mmCIF file of C-alpha atoms in Angstrom:
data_model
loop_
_atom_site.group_PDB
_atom_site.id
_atom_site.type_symbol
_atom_site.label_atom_id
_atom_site.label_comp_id
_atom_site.label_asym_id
_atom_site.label_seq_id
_atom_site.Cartn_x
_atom_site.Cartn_y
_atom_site.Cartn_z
ATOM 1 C CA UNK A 138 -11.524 -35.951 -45.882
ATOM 2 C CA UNK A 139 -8.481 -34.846 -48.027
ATOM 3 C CA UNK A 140 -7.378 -38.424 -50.130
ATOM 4 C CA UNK A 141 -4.197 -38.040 -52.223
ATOM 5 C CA UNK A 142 -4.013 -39.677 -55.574
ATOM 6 C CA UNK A 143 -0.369 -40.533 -56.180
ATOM 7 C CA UNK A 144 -0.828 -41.267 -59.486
ATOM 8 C CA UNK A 145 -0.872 -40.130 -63.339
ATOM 9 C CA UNK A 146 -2.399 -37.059 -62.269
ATOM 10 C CA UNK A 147 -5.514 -35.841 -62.144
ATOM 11 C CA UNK A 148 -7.876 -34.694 -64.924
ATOM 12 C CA UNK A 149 -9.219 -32.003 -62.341
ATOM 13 C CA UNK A 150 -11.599 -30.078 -64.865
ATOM 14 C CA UNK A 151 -13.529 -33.269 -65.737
ATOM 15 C CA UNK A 152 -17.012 -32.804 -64.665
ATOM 16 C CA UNK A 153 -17.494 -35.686 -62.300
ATOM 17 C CA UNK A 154 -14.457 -35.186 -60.478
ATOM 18 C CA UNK A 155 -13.706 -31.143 -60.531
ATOM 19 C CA UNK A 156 -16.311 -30.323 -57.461
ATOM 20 C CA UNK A 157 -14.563 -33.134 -55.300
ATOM 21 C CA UNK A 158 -11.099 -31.164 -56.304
ATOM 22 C CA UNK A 159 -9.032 -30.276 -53.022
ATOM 23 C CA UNK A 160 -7.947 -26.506 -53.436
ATOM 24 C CA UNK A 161 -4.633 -25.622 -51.397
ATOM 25 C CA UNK A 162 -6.227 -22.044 -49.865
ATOM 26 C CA UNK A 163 -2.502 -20.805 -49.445
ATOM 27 C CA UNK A 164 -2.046 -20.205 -53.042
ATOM 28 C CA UNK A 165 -3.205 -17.706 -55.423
ATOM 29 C CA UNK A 166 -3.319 -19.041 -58.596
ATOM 30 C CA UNK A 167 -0.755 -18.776 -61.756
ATOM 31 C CA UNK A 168 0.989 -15.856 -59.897
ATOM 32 C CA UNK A 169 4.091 -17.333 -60.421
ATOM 33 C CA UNK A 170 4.974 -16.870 -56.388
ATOM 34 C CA UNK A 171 4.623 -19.454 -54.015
ATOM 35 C CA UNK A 172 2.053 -17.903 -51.658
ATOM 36 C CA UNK A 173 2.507 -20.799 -48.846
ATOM 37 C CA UNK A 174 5.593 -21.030 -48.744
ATOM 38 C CA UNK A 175 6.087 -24.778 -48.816
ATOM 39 C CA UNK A 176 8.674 -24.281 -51.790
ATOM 40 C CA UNK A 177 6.226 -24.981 -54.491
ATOM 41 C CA UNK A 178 4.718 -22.586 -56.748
ATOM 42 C CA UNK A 179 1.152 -22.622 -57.691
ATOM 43 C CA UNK A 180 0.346 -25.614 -56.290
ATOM 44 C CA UNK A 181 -3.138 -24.932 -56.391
ATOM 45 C CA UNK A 182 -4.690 -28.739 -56.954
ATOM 46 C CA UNK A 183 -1.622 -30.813 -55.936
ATOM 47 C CA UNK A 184 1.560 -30.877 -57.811
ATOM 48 C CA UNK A 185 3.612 -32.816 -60.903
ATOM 49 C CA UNK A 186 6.640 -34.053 -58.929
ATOM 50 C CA UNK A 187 7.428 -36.324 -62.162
ATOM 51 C CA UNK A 188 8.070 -33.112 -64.501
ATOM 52 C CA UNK A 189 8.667 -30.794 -61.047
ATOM 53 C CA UNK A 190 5.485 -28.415 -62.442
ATOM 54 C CA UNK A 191 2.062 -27.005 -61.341
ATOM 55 C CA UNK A 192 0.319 -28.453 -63.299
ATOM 56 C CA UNK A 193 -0.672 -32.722 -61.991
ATOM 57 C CA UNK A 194 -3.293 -32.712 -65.417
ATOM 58 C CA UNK A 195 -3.634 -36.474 -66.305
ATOM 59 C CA UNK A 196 -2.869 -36.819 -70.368
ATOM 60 C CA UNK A 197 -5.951 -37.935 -71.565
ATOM 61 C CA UNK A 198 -4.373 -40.188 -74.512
ATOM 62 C CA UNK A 199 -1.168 -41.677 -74.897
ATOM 63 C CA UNK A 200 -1.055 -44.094 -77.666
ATOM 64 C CA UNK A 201 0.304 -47.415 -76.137
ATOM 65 C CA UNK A 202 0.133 -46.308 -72.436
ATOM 66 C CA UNK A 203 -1.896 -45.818 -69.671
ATOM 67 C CA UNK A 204 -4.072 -42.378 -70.609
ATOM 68 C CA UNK A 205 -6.115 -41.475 -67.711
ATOM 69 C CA UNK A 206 -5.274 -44.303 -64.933
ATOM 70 C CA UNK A 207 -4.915 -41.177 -62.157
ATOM 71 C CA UNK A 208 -8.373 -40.074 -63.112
ATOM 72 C CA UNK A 209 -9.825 -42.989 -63.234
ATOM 73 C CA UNK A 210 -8.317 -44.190 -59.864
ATOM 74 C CA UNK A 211 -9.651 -40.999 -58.651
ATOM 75 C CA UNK A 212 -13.468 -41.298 -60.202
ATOM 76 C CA UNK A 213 -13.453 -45.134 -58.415
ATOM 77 C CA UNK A 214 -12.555 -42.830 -55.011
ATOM 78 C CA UNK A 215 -14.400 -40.103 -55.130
ATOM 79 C CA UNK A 216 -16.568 -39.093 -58.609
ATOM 80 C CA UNK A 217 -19.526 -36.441 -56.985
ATOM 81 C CA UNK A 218 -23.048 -38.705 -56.124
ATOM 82 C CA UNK A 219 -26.366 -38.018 -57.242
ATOM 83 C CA UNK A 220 -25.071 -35.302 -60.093
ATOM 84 C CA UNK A 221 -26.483 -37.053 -62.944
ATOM 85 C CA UNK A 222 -23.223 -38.006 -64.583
ATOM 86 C CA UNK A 223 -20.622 -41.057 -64.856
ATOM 87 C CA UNK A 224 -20.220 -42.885 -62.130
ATOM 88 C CA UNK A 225 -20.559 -42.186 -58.139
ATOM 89 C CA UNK A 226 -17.142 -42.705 -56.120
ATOM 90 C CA UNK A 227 -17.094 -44.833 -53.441
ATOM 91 C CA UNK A 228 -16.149 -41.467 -50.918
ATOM 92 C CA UNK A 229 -18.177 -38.923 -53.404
ATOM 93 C CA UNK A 230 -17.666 -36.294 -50.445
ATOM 94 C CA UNK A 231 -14.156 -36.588 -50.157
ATOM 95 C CA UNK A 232 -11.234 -33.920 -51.683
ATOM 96 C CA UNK A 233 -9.340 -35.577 -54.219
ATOM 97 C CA UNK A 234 -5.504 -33.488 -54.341
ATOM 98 C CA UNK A 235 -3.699 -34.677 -57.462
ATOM 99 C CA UNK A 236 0.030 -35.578 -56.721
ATOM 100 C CA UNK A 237 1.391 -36.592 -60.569
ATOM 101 C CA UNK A 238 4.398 -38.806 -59.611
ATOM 102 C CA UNK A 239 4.657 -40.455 -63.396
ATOM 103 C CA UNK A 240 3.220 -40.350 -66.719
ATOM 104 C CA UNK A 241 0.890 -43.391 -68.875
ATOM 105 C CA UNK A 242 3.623 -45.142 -69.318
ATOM 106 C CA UNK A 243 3.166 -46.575 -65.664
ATOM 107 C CA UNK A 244 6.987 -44.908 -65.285
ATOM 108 C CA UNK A 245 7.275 -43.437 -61.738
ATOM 109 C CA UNK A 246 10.584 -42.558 -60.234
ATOM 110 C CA UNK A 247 10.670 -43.003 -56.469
ATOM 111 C CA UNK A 248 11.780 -39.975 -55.719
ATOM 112 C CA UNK A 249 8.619 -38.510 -57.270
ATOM 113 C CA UNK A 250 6.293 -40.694 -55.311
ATOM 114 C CA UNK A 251 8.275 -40.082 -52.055
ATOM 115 C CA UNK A 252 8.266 -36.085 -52.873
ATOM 116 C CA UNK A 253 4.139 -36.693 -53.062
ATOM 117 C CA UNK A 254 4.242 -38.253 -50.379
ATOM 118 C CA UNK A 255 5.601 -36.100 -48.105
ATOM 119 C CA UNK A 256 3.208 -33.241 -49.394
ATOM 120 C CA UNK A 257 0.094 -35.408 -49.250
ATOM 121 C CA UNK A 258 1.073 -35.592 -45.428
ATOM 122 C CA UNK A 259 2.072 -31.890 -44.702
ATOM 123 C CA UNK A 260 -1.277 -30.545 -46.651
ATOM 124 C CA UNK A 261 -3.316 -32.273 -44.557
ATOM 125 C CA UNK A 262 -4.141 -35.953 -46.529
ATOM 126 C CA UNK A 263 -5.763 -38.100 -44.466
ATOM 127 C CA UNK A 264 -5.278 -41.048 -47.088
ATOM 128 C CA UNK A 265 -3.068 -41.760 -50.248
ATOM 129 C CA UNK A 266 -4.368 -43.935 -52.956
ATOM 130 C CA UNK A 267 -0.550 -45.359 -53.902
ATOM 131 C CA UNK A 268 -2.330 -47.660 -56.561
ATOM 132 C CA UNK A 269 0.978 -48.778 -58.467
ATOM 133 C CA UNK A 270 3.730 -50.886 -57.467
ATOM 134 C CA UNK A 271 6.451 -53.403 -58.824
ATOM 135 C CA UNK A 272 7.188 -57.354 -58.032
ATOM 136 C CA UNK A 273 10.095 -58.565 -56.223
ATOM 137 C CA UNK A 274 13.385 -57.294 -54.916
ATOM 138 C CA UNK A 275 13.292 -55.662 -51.255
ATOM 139 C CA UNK A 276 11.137 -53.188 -50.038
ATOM 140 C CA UNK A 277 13.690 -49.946 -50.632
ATOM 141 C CA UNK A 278 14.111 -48.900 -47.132
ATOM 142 C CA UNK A 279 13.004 -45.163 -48.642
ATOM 143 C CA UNK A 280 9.634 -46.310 -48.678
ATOM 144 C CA UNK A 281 9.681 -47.966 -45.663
ATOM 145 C CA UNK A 282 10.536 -45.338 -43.951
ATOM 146 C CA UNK A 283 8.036 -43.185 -45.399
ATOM 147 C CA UNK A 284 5.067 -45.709 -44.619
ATOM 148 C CA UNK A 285 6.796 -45.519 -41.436
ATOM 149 C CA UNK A 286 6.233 -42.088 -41.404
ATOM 150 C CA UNK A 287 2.608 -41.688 -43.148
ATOM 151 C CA UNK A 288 1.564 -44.693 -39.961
ATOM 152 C CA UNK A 289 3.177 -42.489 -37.283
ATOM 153 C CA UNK A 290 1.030 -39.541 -38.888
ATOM 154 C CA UNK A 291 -2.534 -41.046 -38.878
ATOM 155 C CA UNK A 292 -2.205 -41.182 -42.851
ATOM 156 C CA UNK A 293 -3.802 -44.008 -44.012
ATOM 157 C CA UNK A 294 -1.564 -45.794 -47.164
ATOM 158 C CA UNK A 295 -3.654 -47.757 -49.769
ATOM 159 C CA UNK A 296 -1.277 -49.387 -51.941
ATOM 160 C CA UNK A 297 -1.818 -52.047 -54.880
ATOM 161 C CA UNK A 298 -2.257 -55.654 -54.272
ATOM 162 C CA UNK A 299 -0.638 -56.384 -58.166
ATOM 163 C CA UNK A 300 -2.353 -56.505 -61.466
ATOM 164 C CA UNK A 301 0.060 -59.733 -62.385
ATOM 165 C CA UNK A 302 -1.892 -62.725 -61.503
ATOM 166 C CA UNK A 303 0.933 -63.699 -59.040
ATOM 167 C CA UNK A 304 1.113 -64.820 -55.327
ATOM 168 C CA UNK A 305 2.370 -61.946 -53.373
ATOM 169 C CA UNK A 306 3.502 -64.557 -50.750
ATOM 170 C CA UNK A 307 5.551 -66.269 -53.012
ATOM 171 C CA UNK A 308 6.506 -62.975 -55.092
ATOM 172 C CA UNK A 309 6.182 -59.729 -53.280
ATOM 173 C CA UNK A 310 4.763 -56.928 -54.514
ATOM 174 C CA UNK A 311 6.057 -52.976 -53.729
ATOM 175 C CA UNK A 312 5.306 -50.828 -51.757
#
């Protein structure tokens, strides 16, 4: 089972987390040519759609941020079992692909998360961990449609309940 992390990134070399990698088979890597033709280059482990790059590496400190949330959202999902290090994930079989849709400051633009997305679904995700969100306002009708489209797909979407110690009845919380 393919799960995108929509995320941070991905620190895809750690140890714990670099067997459970998902590996798009259409590329060749750092050849500069996009091999699949799905209009991104090298795109071997996901992409960044927050810098529009390669490479969705999680920064592993950020003083005053959020180092590592992607990667540690991913370890919770699917860290390899029985290896001997860290942790187990709860899904330790399962291909993590790393779609980097903002940075440790917990800024994503929703364009970025929409462009991952979309790719999560067309590659083949069978889940996407969406584990950020805001409070209040509407739901923008963007994302709407795209959990719209991600339903219609079979794509299961796991989104945040809120880290704010607030009622999402009374307060709701995106997406």
């Amino acid at each position: 089972v393919i799960i995108g992390v929509v995320d941070s990134g991905i620190a895809y070399d750690h140890p714990d987390l670099a067997p459970n990698m998902w590996i798009n088979t259409g590329e060749i890597p750092n050849d500069g040519i996009d091999n699949d033709g799905n209009g991104f280059i090298d795109d071997v482990n996901g992409y960044d759609f927050a810098n529009d790059d390669p490479d969705p590496m999680d920064a592993p400190f950020f003083p005053g941020g959020n180092p590592g949330h992607g990667t540690h959202v991913a370890g919770t999902i699917a860290s390899v079992g029985n290896n001997g290090l860290g942790i187990t994930g709860v899904m330790h079989s399962a291909k993590l692909m790393a779609l980097k849709a903002g940075d440790v400051n917990n800024s994503l633009s929703l364009a970025a998360i929409l462009q991952a997305e979309e790719y999560a679904r067309v590659k083949g995700a069978r889940a996407i961990n969406a584990s950020f969100g805001r409070s209040g306002g509407p739901c923008s009708q963007a994302e709407y449609n795209m959990a719209s489209t991600l339903n219609t797909a079979g794509v299961m979407f796991l989104a945040a309940a809120g880290n704010n110690n607030a009622s999402n009845d009374v307060t709701p919380f995106y997406p």
